[in-house]
Coordinates of C-alpha atoms and ligand atoms in Angstrom, one line a residue:
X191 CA 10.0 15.6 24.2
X192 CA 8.1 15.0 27.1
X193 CA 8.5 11.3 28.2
X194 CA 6.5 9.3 30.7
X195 CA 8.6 6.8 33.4
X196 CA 7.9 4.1 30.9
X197 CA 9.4 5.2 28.3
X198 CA 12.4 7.0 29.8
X199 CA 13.0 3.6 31.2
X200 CA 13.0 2.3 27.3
X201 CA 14.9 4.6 26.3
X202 CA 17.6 4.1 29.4
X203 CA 18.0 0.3 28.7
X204 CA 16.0 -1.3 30.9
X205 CA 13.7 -3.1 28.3
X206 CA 16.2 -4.4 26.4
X207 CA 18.2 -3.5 23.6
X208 CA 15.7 -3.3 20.9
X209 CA 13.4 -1.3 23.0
X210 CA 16.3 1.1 23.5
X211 CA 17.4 1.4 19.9
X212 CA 13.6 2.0 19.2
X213 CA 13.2 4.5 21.4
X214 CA 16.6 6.3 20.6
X215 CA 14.5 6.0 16.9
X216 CA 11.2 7.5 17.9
X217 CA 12.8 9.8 20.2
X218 CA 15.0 11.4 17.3
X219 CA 11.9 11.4 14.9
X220 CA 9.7 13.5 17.4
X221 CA 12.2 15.8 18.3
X222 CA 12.8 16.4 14.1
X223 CA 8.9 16.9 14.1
X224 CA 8.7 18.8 17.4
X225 CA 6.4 16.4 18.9
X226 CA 5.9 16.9 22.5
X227 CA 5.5 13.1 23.7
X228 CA 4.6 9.9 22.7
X229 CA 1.3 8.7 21.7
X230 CA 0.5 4.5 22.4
X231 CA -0.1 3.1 19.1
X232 CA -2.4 -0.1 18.4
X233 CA -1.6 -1.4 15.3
X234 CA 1.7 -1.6 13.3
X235 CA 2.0 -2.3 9.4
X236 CA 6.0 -2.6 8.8
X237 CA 7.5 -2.1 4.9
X238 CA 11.1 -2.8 3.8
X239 CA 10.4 -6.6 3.7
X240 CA 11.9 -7.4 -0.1
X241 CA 15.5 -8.7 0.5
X242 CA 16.1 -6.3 -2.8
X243 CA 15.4 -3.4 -1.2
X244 CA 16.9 -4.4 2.4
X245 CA 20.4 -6.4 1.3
X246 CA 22.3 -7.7 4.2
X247 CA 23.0 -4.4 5.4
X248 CA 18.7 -4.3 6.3
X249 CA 19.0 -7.8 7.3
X250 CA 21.7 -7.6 9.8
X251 CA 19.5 -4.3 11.6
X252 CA 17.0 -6.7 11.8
X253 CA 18.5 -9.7 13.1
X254 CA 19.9 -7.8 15.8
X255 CA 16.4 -5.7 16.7
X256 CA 15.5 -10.0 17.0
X257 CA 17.6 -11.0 19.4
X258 CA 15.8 -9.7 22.4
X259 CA 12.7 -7.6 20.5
X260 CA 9.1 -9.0 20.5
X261 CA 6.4 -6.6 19.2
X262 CA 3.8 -5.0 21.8
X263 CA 0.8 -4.6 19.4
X264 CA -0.5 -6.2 16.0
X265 CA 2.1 -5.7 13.4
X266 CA 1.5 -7.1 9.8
X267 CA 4.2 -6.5 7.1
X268 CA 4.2 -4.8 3.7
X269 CA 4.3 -7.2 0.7
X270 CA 7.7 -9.1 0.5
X271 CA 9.5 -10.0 -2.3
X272 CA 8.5 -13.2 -3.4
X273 CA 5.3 -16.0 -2.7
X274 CA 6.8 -18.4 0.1
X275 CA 5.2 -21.0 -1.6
X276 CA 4.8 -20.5 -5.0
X277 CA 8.1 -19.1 -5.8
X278 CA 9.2 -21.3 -8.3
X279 CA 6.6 -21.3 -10.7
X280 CA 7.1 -17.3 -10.6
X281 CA 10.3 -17.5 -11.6
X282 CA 12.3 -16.5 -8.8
X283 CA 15.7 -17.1 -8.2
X284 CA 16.8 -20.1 -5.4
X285 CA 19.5 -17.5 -3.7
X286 CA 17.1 -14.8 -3.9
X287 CA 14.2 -17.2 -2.0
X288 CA 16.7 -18.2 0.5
X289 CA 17.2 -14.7 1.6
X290 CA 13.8 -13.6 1.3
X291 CA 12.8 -16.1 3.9
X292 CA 15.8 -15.1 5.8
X293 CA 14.3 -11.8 6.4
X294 CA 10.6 -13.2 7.0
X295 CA 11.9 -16.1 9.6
X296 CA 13.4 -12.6 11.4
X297 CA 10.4 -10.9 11.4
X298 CA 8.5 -13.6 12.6
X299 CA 11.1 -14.2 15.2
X300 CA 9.7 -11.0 17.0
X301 CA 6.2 -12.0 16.9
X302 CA 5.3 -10.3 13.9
X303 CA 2.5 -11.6 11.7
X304 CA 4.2 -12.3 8.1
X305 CA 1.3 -12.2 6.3
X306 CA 2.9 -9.6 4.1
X307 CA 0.4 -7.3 2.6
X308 CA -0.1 -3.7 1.4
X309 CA -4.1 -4.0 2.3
X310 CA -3.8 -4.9 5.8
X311 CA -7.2 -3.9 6.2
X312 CA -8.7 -6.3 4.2
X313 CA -7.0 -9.2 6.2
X314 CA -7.7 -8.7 9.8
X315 CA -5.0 -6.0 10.7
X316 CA -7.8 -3.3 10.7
X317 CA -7.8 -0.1 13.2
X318 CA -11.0 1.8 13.7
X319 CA -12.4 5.6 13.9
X320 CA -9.6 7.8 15.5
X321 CA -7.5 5.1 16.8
X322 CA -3.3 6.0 16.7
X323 CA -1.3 3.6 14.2
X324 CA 2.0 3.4 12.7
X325 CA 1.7 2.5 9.2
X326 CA 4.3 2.2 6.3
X327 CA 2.8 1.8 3.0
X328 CA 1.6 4.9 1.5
X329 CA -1.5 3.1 -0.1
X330 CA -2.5 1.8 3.0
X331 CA -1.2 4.8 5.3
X332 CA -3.9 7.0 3.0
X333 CA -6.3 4.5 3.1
X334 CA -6.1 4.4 7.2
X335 CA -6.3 7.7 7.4
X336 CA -9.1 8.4 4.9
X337 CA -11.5 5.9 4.5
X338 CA -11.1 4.1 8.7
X339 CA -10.2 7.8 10.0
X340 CA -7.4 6.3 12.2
X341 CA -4.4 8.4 12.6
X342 CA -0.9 7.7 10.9
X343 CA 2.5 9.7 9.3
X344 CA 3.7 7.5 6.6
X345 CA 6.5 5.7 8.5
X346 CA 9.7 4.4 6.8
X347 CA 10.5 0.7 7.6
X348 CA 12.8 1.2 10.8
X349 CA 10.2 3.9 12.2
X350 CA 7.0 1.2 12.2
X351 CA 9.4 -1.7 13.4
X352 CA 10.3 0.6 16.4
X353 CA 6.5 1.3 16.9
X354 CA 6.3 -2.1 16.9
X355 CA 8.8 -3.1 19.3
X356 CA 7.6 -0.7 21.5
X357 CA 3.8 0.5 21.0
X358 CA 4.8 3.9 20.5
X359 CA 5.3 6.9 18.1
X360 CA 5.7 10.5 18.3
X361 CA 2.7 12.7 18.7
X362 CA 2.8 14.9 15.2
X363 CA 1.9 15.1 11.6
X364 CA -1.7 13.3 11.2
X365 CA -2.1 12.3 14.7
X366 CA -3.1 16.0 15.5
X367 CA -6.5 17.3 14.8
X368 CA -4.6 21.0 13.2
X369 CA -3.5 18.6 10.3
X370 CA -5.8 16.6 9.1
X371 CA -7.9 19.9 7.5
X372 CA -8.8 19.6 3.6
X373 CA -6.1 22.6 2.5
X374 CA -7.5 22.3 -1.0
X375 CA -11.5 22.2 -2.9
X376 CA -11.5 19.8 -5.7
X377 CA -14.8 19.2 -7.7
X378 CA -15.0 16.2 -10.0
X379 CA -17.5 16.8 -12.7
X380 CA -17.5 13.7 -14.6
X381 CA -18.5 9.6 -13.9
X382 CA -15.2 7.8 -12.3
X383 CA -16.1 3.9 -12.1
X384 CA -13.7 0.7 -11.9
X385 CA -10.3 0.4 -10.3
X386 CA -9.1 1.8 -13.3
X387 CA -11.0 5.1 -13.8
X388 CA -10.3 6.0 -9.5
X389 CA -6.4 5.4 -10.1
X390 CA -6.8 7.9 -13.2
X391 CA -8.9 10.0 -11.1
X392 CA -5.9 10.0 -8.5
X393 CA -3.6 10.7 -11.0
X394 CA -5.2 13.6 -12.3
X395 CA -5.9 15.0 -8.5
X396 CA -2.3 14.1 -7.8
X397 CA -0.7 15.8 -10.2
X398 CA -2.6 18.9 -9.5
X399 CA -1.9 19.0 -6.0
X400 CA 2.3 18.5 -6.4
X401 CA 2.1 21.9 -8.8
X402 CA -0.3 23.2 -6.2
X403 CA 2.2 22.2 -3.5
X404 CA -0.7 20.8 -1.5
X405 CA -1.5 17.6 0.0
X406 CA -4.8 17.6 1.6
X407 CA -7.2 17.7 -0.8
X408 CA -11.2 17.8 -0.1
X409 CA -12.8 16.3 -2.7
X410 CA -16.9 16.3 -3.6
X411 CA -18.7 15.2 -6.8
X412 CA -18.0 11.2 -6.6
X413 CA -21.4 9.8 -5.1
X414 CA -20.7 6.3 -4.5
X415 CA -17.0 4.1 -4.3
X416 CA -16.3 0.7 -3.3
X417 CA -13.7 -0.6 -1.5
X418 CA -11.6 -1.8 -4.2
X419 CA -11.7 1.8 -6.0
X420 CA -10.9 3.6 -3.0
X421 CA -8.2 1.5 -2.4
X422 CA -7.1 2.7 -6.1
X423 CA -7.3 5.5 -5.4
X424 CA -5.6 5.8 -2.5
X425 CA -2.9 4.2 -4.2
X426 CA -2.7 6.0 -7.1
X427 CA -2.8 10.0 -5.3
X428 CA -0.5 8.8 -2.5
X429 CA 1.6 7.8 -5.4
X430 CA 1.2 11.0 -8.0
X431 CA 0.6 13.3 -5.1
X432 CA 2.2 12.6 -2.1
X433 CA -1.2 12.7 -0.3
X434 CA -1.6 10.7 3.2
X435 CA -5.3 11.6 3.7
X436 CA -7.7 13.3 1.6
X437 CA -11.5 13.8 2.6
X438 CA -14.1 12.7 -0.1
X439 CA -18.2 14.5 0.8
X440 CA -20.6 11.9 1.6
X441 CA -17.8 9.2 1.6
X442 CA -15.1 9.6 4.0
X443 CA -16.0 9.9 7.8
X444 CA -13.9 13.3 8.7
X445 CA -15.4 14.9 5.2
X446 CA -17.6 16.9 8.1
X447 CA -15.6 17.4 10.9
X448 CA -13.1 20.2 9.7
X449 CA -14.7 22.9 7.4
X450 CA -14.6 22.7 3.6
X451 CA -11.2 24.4 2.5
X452 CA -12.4 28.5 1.3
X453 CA -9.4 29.4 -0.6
X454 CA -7.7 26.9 -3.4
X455 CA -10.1 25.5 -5.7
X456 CA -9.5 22.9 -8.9
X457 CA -12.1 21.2 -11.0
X458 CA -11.7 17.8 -12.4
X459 CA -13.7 17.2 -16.3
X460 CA -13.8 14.3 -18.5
X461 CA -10.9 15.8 -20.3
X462 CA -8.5 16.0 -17.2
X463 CA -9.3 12.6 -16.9
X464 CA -8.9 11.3 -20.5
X465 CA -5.5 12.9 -20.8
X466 CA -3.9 11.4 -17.1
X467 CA -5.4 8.1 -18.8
X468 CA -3.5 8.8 -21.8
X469 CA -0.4 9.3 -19.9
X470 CA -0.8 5.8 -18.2
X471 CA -0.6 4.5 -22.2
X472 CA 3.2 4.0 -23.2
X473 CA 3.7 4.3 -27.3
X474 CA 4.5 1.3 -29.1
X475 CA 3.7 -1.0 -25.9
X476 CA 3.5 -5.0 -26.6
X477 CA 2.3 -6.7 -23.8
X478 CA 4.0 -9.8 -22.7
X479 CA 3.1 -9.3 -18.6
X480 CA -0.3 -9.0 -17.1
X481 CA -0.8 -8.4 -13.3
X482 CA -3.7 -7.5 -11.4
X483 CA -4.3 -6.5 -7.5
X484 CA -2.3 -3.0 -6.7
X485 CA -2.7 -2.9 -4.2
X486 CA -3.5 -6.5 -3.7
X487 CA -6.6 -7.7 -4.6
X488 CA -9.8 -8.5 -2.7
X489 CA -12.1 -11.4 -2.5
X490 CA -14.3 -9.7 -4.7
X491 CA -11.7 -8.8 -7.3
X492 CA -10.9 -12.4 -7.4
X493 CA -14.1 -13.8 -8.1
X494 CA -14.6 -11.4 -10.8
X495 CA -11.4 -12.9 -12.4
X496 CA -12.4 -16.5 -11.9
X497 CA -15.9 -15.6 -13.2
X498 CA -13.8 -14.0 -16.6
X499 CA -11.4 -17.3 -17.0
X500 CA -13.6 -20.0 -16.2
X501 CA -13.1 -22.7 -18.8
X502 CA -10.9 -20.2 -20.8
X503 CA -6.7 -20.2 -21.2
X504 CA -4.3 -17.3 -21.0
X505 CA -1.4 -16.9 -23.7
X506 CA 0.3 -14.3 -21.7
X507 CA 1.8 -14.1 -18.5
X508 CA -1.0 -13.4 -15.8
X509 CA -0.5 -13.0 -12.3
X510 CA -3.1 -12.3 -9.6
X511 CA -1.5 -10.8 -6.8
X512 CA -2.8 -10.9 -3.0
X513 CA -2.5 -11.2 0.3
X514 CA -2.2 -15.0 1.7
X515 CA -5.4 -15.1 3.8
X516 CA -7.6 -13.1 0.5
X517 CA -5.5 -16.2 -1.6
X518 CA -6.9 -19.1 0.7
X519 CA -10.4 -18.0 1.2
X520 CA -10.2 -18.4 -3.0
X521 CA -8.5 -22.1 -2.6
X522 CA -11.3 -22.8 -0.7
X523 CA -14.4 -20.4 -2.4
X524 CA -13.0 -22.9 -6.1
X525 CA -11.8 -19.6 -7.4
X526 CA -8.3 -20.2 -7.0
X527 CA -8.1 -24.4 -9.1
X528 CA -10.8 -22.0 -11.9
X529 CA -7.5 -19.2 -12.0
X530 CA -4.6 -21.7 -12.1
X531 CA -6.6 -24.4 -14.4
X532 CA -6.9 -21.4 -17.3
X533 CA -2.9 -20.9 -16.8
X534 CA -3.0 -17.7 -14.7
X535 CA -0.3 -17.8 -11.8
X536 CA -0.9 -16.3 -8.0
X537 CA 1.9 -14.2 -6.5
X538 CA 0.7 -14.7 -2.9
X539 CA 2.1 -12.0 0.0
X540 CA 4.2 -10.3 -3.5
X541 CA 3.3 -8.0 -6.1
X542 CA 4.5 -7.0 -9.8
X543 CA 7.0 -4.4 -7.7
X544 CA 8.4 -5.6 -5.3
X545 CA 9.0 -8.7 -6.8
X546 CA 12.7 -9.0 -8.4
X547 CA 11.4 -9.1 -12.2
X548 CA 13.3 -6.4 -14.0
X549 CA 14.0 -7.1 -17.2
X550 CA 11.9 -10.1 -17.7
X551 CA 9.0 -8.6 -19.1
X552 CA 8.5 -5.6 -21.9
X553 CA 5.3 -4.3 -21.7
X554 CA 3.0 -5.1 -18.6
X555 CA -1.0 -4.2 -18.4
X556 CA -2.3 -3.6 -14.8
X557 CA -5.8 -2.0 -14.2
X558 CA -4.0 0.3 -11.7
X559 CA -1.9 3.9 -11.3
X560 CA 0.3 2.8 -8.8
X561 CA 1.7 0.2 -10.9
X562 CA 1.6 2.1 -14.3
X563 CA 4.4 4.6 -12.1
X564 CA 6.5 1.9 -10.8
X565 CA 6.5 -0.4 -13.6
X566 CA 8.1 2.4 -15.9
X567 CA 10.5 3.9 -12.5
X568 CA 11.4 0.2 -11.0
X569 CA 11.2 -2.6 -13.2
X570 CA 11.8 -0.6 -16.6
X571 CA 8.8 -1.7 -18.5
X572 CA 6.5 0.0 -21.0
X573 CA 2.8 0.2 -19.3
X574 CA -0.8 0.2 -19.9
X575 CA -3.7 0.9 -17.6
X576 CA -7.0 -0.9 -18.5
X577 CA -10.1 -2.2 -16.6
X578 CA -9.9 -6.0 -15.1
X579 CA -12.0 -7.2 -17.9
X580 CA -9.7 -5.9 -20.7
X581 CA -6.5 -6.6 -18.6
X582 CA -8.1 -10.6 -18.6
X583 CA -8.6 -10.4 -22.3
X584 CA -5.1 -9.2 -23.1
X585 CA -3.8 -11.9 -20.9
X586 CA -6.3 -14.4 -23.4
X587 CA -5.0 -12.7 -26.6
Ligands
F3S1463 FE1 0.8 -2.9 -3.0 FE2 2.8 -3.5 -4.6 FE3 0.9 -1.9 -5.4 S1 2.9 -3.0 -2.4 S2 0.1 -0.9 -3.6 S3 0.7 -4.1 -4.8 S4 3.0 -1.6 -5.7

């Protein structure tokens, strides 16, 4: 690779350890992807934050990447495994909490923002049109690159820390132009609405594309999506098909820029989309867990909630989870006292799996894909997808 001064003088040492050991990082990355240099990077979004997935092995990288590593550009972190401030009532475990906020005090001891969120965009950490990034979550990674048109590989946890700690990455994958083409036509030919309906819709697309053994898909037929489904969907055919960045006609804002793939070609019809729903529908299913907000949920998606449970009680476990920032515009919008008052808990900064719940639930309703895939692979439970108004009545029942 082809390295500026700069960063030869990063890699040699003289920036510090962390720098170094970052740069030895990105440096091995590009030369696996044949990049030929470094690209400067202005936002960072860093996973591996739940101390079940890192252990003390991840903890002990970190610590020492803290000792003399401060980040270089805005870096946000992926959702952790717990709610700092609400773990108790979500039944977390007290050694469990104490190491949890051993790896967020280490984080935050190199200047990264630990508001720990898979929707970054929603809460401030928000790139624009064409702008480099160096993103870890593959629902937000496809969002970036989709629906904002910035430009970002799916990192892995060390990868976006060393971006971080350095305000680089490797010029390759999605931050050149000769990959970001739609390599496959995909018509949908039936109504997709909710949050629900787009993570089938990704499903269905998702699953198409792995037998296809294409990830780039160019999709027309949707007229309108808001936020919160696209965010679904993102989830959901990052999830089912690998995909980092699809274009949608009319929707997306490269859907024009490259031309419309000529060769493969799939359609999508209501029965494609009634069986991936079907598929998202485990047999003999009692549910004892319901979660909403995967990814975590907007504003919007809370006030819709509120507006459902105002005045009313839940029988079943219900947890809204979000992002700490969406969570305190509700304390302060009333939406949050309406939630908790009907017995619904929040699971700030955490979701339903990431969290360490294995086991403690049999059958959990969501409204998204994404969680239907990891509830069954992670935490073992039977699932079932639904909209936010039946997953809110199931939580009543
Ligand atoms: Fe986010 Fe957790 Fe879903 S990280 S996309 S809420 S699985």
């Amino acid at each position: 690779m082809k390295l500026t001064p700069e960063e030869q003088d990063m890699l040699g040492g003289k920036h510090g350890n962390a720098v170094r050991k970052s740069m030895e990082i990105l440096t091995t990355l590009g030369e696996i992807f044949e990049a030929e240099c470094m690209v400067d990077v202005c936002s960072v979004q860093v996973a591996g934050v739940s101390y079940a997935n890192l252990g003390e092995a991840g903890l002990e990288f970190l610590s020492e990447m803290a000792e003399d590593g401060k980040v270089k550009v805005l870096t946000t972190l992926n959702p952790a495994g717990m709610d700092r401030e609400n773990w108790q009532a979500l039944g977390i475990d007290e050694e469990f909490a104490r190491n949890q906020i051993r790896v967020i005090d280490t984080f935050a001891k190199m200047g990264i923002i630990t508001t720990c969120s898979c929707t970054p965009y929603l809460v401030g950490n928000v790139p624009h049109f064409g702008q480099h990034i160096a993103w870890a979550e593959s629902s937000a990674v496809c969002y970036a690159n989709s629906i904002i048109g910035a430009r970002t590989n799916r990192e892995g946890g060390p990868s976006a820390l060393a971006s971080a700690l350095t305000g680089k990455t490797p010029e390759y994958g999605y931050h050149l132009d000769e990959n970001r083409h739609g390599q496959v036509l995909v018509k949908v030919h039936s109504q997709v609405k909710g949050t629900d309906g787009f993570g089938v819709l990704g499903k269905a697309i998702g699953d198409r594309l792995i037998r296809l053994g294409k990830n780039i898909p160019f999709i027309v037929g949707i007229p309108s999506a808001s936020v919160e489904e696209l965010k679904s969907f993102c989830a959901s055919i990052a999830t089912y098909g690998g995909t980092a960045l699809f274009h949608m006609e009319g929707i997306t804002p490269e859907f024009d820029r490259y031309p419309k793939p000529a060769g493969d070609v799939f359609g999508i019809n209501q029965e494609d989309l009634e069986r991936a729903r079907s598929e998202l529908v485990d047999v003999g299913l009692e549910v004892d867990f319901v979660s909403i907000g995967c990814p975590q949920a907007s504003i919007y998606e809370i006030e819709k909630i509120a507006s459902l449970l105002k005045g009313k009680k839940v029988k079943k476990e219900l947890w809204i989870t979000t992002a700490r920032p969406i969570k305190r515009m509700a304390d302060e919008a009333g939406y949050s006292k309406i939630i908790q008052d009907a017995g619904a808990k929040f699971a700030a900064d955490t979701c339903c799996v990431v969290a360490p719940i294995k086991g403690r639930f049999k059958g959990m309703m969501v409204d998204s894909a994404k969680a239907c895939y990891y509830g069954r692979a992670t935490n073992k439970f039977k699932v079932k997808i639904g909209t936010i108004v039946e997953c809110v009545e199931e939580a009543m029942k």
